mmCIF file of C-alpha atoms and ligand atoms in Angstrom:
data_model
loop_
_atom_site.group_PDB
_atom_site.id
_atom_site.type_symbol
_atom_site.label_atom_id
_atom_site.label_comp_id
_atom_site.label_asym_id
_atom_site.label_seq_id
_atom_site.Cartn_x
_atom_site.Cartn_y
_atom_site.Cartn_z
ATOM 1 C CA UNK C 1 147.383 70.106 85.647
ATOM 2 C CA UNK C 2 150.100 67.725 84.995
ATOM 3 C CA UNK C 3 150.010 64.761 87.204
ATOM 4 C CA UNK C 4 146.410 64.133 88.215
ATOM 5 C CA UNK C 5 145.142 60.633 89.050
ATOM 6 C CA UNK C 6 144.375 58.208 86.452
ATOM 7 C CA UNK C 7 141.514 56.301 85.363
ATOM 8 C CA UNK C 8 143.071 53.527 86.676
ATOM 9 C CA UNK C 9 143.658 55.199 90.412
ATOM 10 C CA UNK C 10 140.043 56.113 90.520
ATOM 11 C CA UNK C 11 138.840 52.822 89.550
ATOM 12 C CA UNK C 12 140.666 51.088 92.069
ATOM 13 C CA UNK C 13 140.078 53.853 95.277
ATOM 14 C CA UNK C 14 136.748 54.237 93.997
ATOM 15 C CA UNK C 15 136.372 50.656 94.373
ATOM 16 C CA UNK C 16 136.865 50.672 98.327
ATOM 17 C CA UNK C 17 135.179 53.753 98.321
ATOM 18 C CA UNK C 18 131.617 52.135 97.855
ATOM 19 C CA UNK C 19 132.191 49.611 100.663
ATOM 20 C CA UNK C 20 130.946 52.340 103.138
ATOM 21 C CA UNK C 21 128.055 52.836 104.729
ATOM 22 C CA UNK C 22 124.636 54.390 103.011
ATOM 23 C CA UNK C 23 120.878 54.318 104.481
ATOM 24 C CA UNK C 24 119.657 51.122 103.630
ATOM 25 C CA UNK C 25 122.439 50.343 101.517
ATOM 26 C CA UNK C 26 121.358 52.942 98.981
ATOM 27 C CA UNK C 27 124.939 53.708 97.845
ATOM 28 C CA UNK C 28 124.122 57.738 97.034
ATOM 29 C CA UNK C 29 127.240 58.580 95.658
ATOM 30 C CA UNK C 30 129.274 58.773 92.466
ATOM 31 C CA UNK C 31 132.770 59.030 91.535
ATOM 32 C CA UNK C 32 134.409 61.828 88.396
ATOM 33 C CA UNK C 33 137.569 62.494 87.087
ATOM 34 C CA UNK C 34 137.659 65.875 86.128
ATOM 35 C CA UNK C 35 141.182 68.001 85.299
ATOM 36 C CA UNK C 36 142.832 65.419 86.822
ATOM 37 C CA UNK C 37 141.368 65.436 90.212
ATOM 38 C CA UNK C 38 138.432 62.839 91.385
ATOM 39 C CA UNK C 39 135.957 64.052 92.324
ATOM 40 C CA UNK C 40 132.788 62.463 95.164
ATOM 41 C CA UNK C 41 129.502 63.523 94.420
ATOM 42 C CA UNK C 42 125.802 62.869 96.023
ATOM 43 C CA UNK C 43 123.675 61.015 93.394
ATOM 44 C CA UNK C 44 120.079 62.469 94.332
ATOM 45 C CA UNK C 45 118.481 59.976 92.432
ATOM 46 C CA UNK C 46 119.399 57.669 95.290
ATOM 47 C CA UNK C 47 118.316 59.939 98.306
ATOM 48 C CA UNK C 48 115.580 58.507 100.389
ATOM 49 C CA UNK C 49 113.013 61.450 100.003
ATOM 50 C CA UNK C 50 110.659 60.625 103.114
ATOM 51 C CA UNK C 51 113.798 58.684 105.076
ATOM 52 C CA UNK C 52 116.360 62.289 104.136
ATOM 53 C CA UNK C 53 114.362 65.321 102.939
ATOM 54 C CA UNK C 54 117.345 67.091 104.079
ATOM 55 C CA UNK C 55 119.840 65.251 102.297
ATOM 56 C CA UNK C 56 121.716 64.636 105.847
ATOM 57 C CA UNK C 57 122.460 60.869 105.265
ATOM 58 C CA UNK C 58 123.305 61.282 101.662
ATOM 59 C CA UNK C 59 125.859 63.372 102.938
ATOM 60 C CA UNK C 60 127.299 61.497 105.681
ATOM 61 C CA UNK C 61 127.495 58.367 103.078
ATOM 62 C CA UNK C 62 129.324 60.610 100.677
ATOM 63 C CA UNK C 63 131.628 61.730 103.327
ATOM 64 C CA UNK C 64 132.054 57.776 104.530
ATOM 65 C CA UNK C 65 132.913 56.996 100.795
ATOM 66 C CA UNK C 66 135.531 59.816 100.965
ATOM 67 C CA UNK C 67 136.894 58.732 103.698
ATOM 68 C CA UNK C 68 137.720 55.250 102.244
ATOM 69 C CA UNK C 69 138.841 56.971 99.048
ATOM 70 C CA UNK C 70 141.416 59.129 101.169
ATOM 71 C CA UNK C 71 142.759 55.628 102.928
ATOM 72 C CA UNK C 72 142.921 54.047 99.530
ATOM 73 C CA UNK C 73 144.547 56.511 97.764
ATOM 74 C CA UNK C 74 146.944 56.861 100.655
ATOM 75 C CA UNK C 75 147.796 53.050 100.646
ATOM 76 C CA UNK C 76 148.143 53.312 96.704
ATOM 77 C CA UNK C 77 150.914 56.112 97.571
ATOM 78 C CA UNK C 78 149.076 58.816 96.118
ATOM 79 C CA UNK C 79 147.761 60.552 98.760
ATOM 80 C CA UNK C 80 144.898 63.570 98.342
ATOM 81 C CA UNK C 81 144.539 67.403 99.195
ATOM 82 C CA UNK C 82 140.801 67.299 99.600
ATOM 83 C CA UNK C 83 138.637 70.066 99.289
ATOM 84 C CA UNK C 84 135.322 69.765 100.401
ATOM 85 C CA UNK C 85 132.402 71.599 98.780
ATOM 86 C CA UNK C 86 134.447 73.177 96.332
ATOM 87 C CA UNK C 87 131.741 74.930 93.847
ATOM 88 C CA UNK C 88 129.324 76.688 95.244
ATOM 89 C CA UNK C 89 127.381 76.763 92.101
ATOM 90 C CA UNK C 90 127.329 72.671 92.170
ATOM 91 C CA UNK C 91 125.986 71.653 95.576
ATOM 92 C CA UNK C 92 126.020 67.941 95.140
ATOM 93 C CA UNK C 93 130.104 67.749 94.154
ATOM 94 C CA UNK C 94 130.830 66.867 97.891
ATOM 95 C CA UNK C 95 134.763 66.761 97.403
ATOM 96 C CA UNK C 96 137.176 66.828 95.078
ATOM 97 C CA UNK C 97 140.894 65.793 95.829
ATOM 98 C CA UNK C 98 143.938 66.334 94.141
ATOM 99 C CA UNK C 99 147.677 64.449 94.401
ATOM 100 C CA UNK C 100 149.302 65.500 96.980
ATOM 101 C CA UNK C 101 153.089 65.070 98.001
ATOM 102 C CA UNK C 102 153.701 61.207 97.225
ATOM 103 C CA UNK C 103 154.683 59.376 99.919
ATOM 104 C CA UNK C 104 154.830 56.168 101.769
ATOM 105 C CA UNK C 105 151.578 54.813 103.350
ATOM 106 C CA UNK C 106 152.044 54.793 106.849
ATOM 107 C CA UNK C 107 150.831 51.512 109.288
ATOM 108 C CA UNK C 108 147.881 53.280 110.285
ATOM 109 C CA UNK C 109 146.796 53.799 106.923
ATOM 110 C CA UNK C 110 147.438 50.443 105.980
ATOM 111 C CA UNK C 111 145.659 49.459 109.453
ATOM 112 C CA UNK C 112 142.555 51.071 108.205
ATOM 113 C CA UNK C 113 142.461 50.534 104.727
ATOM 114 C CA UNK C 114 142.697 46.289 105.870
ATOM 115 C CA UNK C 115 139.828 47.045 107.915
ATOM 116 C CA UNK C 116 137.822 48.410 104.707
ATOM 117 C CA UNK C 117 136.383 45.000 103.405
ATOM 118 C CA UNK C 118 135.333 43.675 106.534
ATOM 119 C CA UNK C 119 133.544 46.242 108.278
ATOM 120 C CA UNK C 120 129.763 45.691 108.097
ATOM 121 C CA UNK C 121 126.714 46.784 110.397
ATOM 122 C CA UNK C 122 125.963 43.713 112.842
ATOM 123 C CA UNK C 123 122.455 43.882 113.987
ATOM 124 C CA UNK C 124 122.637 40.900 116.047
ATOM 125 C CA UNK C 125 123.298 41.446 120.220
ATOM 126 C CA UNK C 126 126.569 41.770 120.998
ATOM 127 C CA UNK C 127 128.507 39.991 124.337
ATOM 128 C CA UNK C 128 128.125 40.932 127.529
ATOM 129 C CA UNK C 129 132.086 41.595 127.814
ATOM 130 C CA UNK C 130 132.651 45.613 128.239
ATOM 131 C CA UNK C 131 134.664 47.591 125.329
ATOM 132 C CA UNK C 132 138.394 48.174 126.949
ATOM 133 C CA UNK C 133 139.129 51.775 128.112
ATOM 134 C CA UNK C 134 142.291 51.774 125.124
ATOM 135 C CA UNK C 135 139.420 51.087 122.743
ATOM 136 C CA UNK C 136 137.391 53.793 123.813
ATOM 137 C CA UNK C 137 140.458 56.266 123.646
ATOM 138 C CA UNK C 138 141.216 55.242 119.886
ATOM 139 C CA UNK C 139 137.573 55.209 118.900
ATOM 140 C CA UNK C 140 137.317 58.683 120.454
ATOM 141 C CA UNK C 141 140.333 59.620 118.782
ATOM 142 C CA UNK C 142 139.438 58.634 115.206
ATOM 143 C CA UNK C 143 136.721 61.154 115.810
ATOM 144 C CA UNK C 144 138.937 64.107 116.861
ATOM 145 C CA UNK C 145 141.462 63.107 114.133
ATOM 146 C CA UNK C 146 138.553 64.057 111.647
ATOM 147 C CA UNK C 147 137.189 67.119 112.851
ATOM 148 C CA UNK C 148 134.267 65.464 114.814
ATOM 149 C CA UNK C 149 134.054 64.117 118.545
ATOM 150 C CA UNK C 150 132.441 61.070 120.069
ATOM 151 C CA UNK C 151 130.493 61.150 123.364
ATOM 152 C CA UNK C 152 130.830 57.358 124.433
ATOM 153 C CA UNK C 153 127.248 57.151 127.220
ATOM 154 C CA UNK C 154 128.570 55.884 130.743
ATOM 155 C CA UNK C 155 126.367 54.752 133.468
ATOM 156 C CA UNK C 156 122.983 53.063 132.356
ATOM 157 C CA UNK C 157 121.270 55.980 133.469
ATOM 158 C CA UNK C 158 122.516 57.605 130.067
ATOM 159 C CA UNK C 159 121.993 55.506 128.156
ATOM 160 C CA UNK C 160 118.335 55.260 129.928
ATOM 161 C CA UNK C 161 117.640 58.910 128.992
ATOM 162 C CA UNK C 162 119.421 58.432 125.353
ATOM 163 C CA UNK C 163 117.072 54.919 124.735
ATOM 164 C CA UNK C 164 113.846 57.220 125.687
ATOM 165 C CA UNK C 165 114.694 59.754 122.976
ATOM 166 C CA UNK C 166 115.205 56.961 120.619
ATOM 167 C CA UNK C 167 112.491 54.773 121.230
ATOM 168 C CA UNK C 168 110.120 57.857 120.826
ATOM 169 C CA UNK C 169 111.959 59.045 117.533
ATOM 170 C CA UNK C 170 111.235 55.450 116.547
ATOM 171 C CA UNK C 171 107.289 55.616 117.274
ATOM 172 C CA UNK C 172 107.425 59.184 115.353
ATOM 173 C CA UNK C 173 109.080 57.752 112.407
ATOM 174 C CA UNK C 174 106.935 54.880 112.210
ATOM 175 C CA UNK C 175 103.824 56.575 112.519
ATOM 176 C CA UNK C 176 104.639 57.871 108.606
ATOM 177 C CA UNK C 177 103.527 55.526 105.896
ATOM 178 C CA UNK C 178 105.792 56.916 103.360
ATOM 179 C CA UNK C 179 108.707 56.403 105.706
ATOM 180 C CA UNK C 180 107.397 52.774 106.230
ATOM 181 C CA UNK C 181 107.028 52.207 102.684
ATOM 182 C CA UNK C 182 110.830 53.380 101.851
ATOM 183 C CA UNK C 183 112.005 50.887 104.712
ATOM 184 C CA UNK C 184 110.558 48.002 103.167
ATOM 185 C CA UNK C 185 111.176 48.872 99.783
ATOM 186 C CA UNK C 186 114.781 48.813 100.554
ATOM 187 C CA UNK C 187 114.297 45.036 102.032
ATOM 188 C CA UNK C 188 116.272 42.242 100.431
ATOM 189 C CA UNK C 189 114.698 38.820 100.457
ATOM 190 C CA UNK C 190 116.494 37.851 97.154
ATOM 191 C CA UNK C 191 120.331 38.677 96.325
ATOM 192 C CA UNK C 192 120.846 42.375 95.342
ATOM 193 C CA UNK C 193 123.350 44.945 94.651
ATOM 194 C CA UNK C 194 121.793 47.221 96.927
ATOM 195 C CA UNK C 195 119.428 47.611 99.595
ATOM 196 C CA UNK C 196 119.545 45.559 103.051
ATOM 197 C CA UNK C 197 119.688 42.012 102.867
ATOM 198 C CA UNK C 198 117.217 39.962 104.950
ATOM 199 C CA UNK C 199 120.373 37.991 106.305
ATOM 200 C CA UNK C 200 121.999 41.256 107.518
ATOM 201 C CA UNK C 201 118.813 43.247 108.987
ATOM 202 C CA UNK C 202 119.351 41.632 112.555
ATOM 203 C CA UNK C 203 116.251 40.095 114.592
ATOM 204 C CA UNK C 204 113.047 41.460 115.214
ATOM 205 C CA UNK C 205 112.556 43.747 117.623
ATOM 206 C CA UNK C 206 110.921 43.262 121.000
ATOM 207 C CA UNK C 207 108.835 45.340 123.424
ATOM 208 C CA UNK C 208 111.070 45.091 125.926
ATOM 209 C CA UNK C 209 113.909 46.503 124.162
ATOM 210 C CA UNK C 210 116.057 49.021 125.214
ATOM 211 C CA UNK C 211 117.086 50.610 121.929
ATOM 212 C CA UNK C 212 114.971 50.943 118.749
ATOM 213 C CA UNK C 213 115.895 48.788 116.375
ATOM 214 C CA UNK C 214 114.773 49.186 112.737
ATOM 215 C CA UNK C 215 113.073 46.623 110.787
ATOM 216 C CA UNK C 216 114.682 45.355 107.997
ATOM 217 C CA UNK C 217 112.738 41.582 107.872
ATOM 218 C CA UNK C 218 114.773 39.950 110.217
ATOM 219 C CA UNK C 219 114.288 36.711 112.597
ATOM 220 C CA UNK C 220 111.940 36.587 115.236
ATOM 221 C CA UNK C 221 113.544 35.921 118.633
ATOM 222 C CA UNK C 222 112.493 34.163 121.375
ATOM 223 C CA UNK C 223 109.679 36.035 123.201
ATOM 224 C CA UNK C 224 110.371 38.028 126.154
ATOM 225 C CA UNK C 225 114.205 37.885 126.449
ATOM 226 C CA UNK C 226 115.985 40.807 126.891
ATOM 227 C CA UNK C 227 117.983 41.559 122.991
ATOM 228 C CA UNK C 228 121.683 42.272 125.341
ATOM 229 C CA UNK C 229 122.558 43.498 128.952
ATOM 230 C CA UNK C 230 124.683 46.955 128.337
ATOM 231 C CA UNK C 231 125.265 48.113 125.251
ATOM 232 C CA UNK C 232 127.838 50.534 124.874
ATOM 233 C CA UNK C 233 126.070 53.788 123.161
ATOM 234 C CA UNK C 234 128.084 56.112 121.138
ATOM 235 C CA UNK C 235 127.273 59.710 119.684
ATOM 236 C CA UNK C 236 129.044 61.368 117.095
ATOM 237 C CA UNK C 237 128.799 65.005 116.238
ATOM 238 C CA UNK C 238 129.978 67.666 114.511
ATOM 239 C CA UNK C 239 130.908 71.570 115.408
ATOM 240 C CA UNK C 240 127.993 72.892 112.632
ATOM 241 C CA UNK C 241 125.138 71.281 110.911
ATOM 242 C CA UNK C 242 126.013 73.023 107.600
ATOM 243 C CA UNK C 243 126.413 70.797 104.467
ATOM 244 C CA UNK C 244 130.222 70.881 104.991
ATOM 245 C CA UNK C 245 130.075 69.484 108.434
ATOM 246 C CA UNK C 246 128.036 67.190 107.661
ATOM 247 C CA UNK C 247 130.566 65.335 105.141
ATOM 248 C CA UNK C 248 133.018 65.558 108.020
ATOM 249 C CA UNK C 249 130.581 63.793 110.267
ATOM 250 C CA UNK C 250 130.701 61.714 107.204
ATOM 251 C CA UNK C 251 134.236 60.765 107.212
ATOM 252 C CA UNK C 252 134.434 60.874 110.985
ATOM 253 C CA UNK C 253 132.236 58.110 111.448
ATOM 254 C CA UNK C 254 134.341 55.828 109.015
ATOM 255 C CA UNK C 255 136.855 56.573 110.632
ATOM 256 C CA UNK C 256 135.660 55.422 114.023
ATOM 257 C CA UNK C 257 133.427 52.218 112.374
ATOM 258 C CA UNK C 258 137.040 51.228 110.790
ATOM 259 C CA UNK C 259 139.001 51.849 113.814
ATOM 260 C CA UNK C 260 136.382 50.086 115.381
ATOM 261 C CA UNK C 261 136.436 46.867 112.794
ATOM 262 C CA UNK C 262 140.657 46.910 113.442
ATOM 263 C CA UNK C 263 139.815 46.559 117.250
ATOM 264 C CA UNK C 264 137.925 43.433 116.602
ATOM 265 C CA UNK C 265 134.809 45.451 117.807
ATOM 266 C CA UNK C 266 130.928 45.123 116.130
ATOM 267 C CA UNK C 267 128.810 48.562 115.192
ATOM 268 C CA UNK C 268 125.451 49.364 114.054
ATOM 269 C CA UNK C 269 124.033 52.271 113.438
ATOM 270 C CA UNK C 270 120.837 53.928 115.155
ATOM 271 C CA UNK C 271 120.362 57.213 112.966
ATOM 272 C CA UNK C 272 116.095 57.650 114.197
ATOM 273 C CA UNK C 273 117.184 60.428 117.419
ATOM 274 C CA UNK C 274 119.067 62.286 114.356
ATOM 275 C CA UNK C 275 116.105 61.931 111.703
ATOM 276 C CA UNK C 276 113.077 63.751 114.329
ATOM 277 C CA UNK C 277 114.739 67.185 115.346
ATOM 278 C CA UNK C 278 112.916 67.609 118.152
ATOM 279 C CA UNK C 279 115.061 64.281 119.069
ATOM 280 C CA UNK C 280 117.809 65.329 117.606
ATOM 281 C CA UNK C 281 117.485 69.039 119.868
ATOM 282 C CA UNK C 282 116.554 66.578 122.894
ATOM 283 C CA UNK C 283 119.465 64.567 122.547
ATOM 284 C CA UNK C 284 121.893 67.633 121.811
ATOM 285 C CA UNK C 285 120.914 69.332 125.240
ATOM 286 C CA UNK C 286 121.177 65.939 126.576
ATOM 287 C CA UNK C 287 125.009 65.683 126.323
ATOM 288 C CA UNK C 288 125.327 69.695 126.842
ATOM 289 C CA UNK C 289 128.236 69.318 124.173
ATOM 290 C CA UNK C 290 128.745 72.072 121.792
ATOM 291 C CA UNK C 291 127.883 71.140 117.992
ATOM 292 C CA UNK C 292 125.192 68.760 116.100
ATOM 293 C CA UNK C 293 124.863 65.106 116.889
ATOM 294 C CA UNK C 294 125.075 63.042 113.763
ATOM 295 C CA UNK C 295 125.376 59.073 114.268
ATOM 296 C CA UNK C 296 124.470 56.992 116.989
ATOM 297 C CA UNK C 297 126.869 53.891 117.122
ATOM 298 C CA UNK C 298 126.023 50.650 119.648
ATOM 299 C CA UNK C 299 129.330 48.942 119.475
ATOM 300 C CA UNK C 300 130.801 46.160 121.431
ATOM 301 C CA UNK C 301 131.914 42.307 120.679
ATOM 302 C CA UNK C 302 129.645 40.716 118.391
ATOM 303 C CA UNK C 303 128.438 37.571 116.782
ATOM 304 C CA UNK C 304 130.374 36.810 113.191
ATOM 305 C CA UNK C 305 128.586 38.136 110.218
ATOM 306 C CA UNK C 306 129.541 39.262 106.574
ATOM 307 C CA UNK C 307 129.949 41.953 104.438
ATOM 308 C CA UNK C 308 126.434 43.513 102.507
ATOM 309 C CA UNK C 309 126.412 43.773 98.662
ATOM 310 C CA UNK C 310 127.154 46.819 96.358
ATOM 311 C CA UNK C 311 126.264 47.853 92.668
ATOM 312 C CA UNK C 312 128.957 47.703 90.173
ATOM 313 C CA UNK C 313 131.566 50.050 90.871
ATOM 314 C CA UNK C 314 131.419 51.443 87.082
ATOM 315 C CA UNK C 315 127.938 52.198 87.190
ATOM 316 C CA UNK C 316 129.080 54.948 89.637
ATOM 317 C CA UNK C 317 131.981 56.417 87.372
ATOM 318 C CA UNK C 318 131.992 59.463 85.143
ATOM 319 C CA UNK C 319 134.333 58.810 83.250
ATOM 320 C CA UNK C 320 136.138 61.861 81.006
ATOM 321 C CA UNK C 321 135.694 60.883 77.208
ATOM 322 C CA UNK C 322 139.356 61.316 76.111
ATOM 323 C CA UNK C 323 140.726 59.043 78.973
ATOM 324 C CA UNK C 324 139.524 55.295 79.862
HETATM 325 C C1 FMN Y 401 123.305 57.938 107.516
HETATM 326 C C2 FMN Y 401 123.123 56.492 107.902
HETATM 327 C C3 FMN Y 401 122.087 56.130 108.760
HETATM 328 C C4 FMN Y 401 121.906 54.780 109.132
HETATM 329 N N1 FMN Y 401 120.902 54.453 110.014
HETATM 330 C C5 FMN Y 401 120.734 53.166 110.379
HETATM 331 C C6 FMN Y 401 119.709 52.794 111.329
HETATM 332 O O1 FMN Y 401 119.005 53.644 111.866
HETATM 333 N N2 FMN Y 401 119.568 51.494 111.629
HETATM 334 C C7 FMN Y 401 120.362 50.511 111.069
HETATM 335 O O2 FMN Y 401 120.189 49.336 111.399
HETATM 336 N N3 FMN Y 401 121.342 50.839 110.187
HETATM 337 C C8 FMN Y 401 121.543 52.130 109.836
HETATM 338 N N4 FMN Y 401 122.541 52.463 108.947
HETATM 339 C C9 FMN Y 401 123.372 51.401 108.376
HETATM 340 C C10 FMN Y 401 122.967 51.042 106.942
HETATM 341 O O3 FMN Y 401 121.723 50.393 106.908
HETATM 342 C C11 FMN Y 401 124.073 50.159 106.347
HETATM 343 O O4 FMN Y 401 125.264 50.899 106.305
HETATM 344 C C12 FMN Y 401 123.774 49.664 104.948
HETATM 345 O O5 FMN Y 401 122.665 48.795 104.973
HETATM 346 C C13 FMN Y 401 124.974 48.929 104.343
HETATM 347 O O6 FMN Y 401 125.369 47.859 105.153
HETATM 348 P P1 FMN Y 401 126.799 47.760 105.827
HETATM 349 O O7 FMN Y 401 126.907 48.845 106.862
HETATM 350 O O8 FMN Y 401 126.801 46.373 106.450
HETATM 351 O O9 FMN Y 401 127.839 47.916 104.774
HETATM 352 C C14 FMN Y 401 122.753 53.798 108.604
HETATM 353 C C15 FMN Y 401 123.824 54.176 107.756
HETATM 354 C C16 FMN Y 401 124.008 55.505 107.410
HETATM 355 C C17 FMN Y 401 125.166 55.889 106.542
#
């Protein structure tokens, strides 16, 4: 090939790239050139083995990272042809994208690639103010654009049934030592380049809490108060449950957590209902949609917070001998 990307192209995307999301901020992912396309692949040494046996959330970081690669790439005026998966023989190459027709980046892109750097998970409870109905219709729609669809909960009822299947997830994930261990081991007390920082891990949870929260060493709150009225619960799925669909997942949800960052909205994660299958099956029959679920999202206005740490972004480069 001609006119692949550069070293310099790679560096640069690859550098937005790492701001997405990973289970406890383990950052599974690295970054190749290779015949002039870049290529995203799942670094295994970084999968959580008793959090993912399956590799799931490696995935769905890989496909996050993508995602921002795509929007950077597309701001740089190089946009990609991405092909996901593309040797069978080499399971853990997630994607590899080539240039496409150059053109201008359009304001969406540039919308979401501003929201790159300031997205974060906020722990902390969000206002009691509702999410507007235009910002449900774009965070729905960031789903669709990428393949995936989002089932926003109405009605406390549902998200009643959905906090029951979490909560219990919860209690089965917590019952495993090795999965205990792995949480804490990922907890930040001092600064780090990975892992979740102490400042970012949210409070403690309650007993009284609606919605499982995991523990990542935070603050203890004031006994017996309720953590937030009515969150607004999100589920994001995914036609299949192969490998493939799960790096769209992947992608989808940055999508929606950027779209969600540009409407001045707050996000965390709850990924135990999608860790237990049987949860995972319960909450699937639950919203009698057709596909996998793959993220829960609580999102709604939220107290200001900051941006979590990453590792160097050439530690995560392969870099081809003759360039660089
Ligand atoms: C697959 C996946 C599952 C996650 N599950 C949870 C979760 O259950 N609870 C939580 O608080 N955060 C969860 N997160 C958020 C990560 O902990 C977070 O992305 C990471 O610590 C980096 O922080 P940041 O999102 O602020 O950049 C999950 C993220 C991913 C990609």
């Amino acid at each position: 090939m001609d006119a692949g990307y550069t070293v310099e192209q790679l560096r640069a995307a690859a550098a937005d790239a790492v701001r997405a999301p990973s289970l406890h901020n383990t950052q599974p992912w690295r970054f190749r050139l290779r015949d002039g396309g870049i290529e995203v692949l799942g670094d295994p040494s970084r999968r959580l083995p008793a959090t993912d046996p399956s590799g799931w959330g490696m995935r769905i970081a890989c496909g996050a990272a993508l995602f921002n690669l795509r929007v950077a790439l597309a701001v740089a005026g190089v946009p990609a042809t991405v092909r996901l998966r593309p040797y069978p023989a080499e399971p853990d190459v997630v994607a590899r994208l080539v240039p496409d027709v150059p053109r201008r980046p359009t304001p969406a892109d540039q919308a979401l690639y501003a929201a790159i750097p300031r997205r974060f998970s906020n722990r902390a409870p969000f206002w009691p103010d509702p999410v507007p109905a235009d910002a449900r219709w774009r965070l729905a729609e960031a789903a669709r654009a990428e393949g995936a669809w989002l089932e926003l909960l109405i009605g406390m009822s549902a998200v009643n049934a959905f906090a029951e299947i979490a909560r219990s997830a919860h209690k089965v994930l917590e019952r495993d030592p090795s999965y205990r261990a792995e949480r804490e081991e990922w907890i930040r007390a001092e600064p780090a380049p990975d892992g979740v920082p102490v400042a970012s891990g949210g409070p403690q949870s309650e007993p009284q809490d609606l919605l499982p929260s995991r523990s990542f060493g935070g603050r203890n709150r004031a006994p017996g108060r309720d953590f937030e009225p009515e969150p607004l619960v999100a589920v994001l799925g995914s036609p299949g449950n192969t490998a493939v669909d799960q790096v769209v997942a992947g992608q989808a949800l940055q999508r929606v957590l950027l779209t969600a960052t540009d409407a001045g909205l707050a996000v965390s994660m709850l990924s135990q209902p999608i860790e237990v299958p049987s949860a995972r099956e319960q909450l699937r029959l639950s919203l009698g949609r057709f596909g996998t679920p793959q993220m829960v999202m609580r999102i709604g206005f939220g107290q200001p917070g900051w941006p979590t740490p990453r590792r160097n972004v050439d530690e995560m480069l392969d870099l081809p001998i003759t360039q660089g």
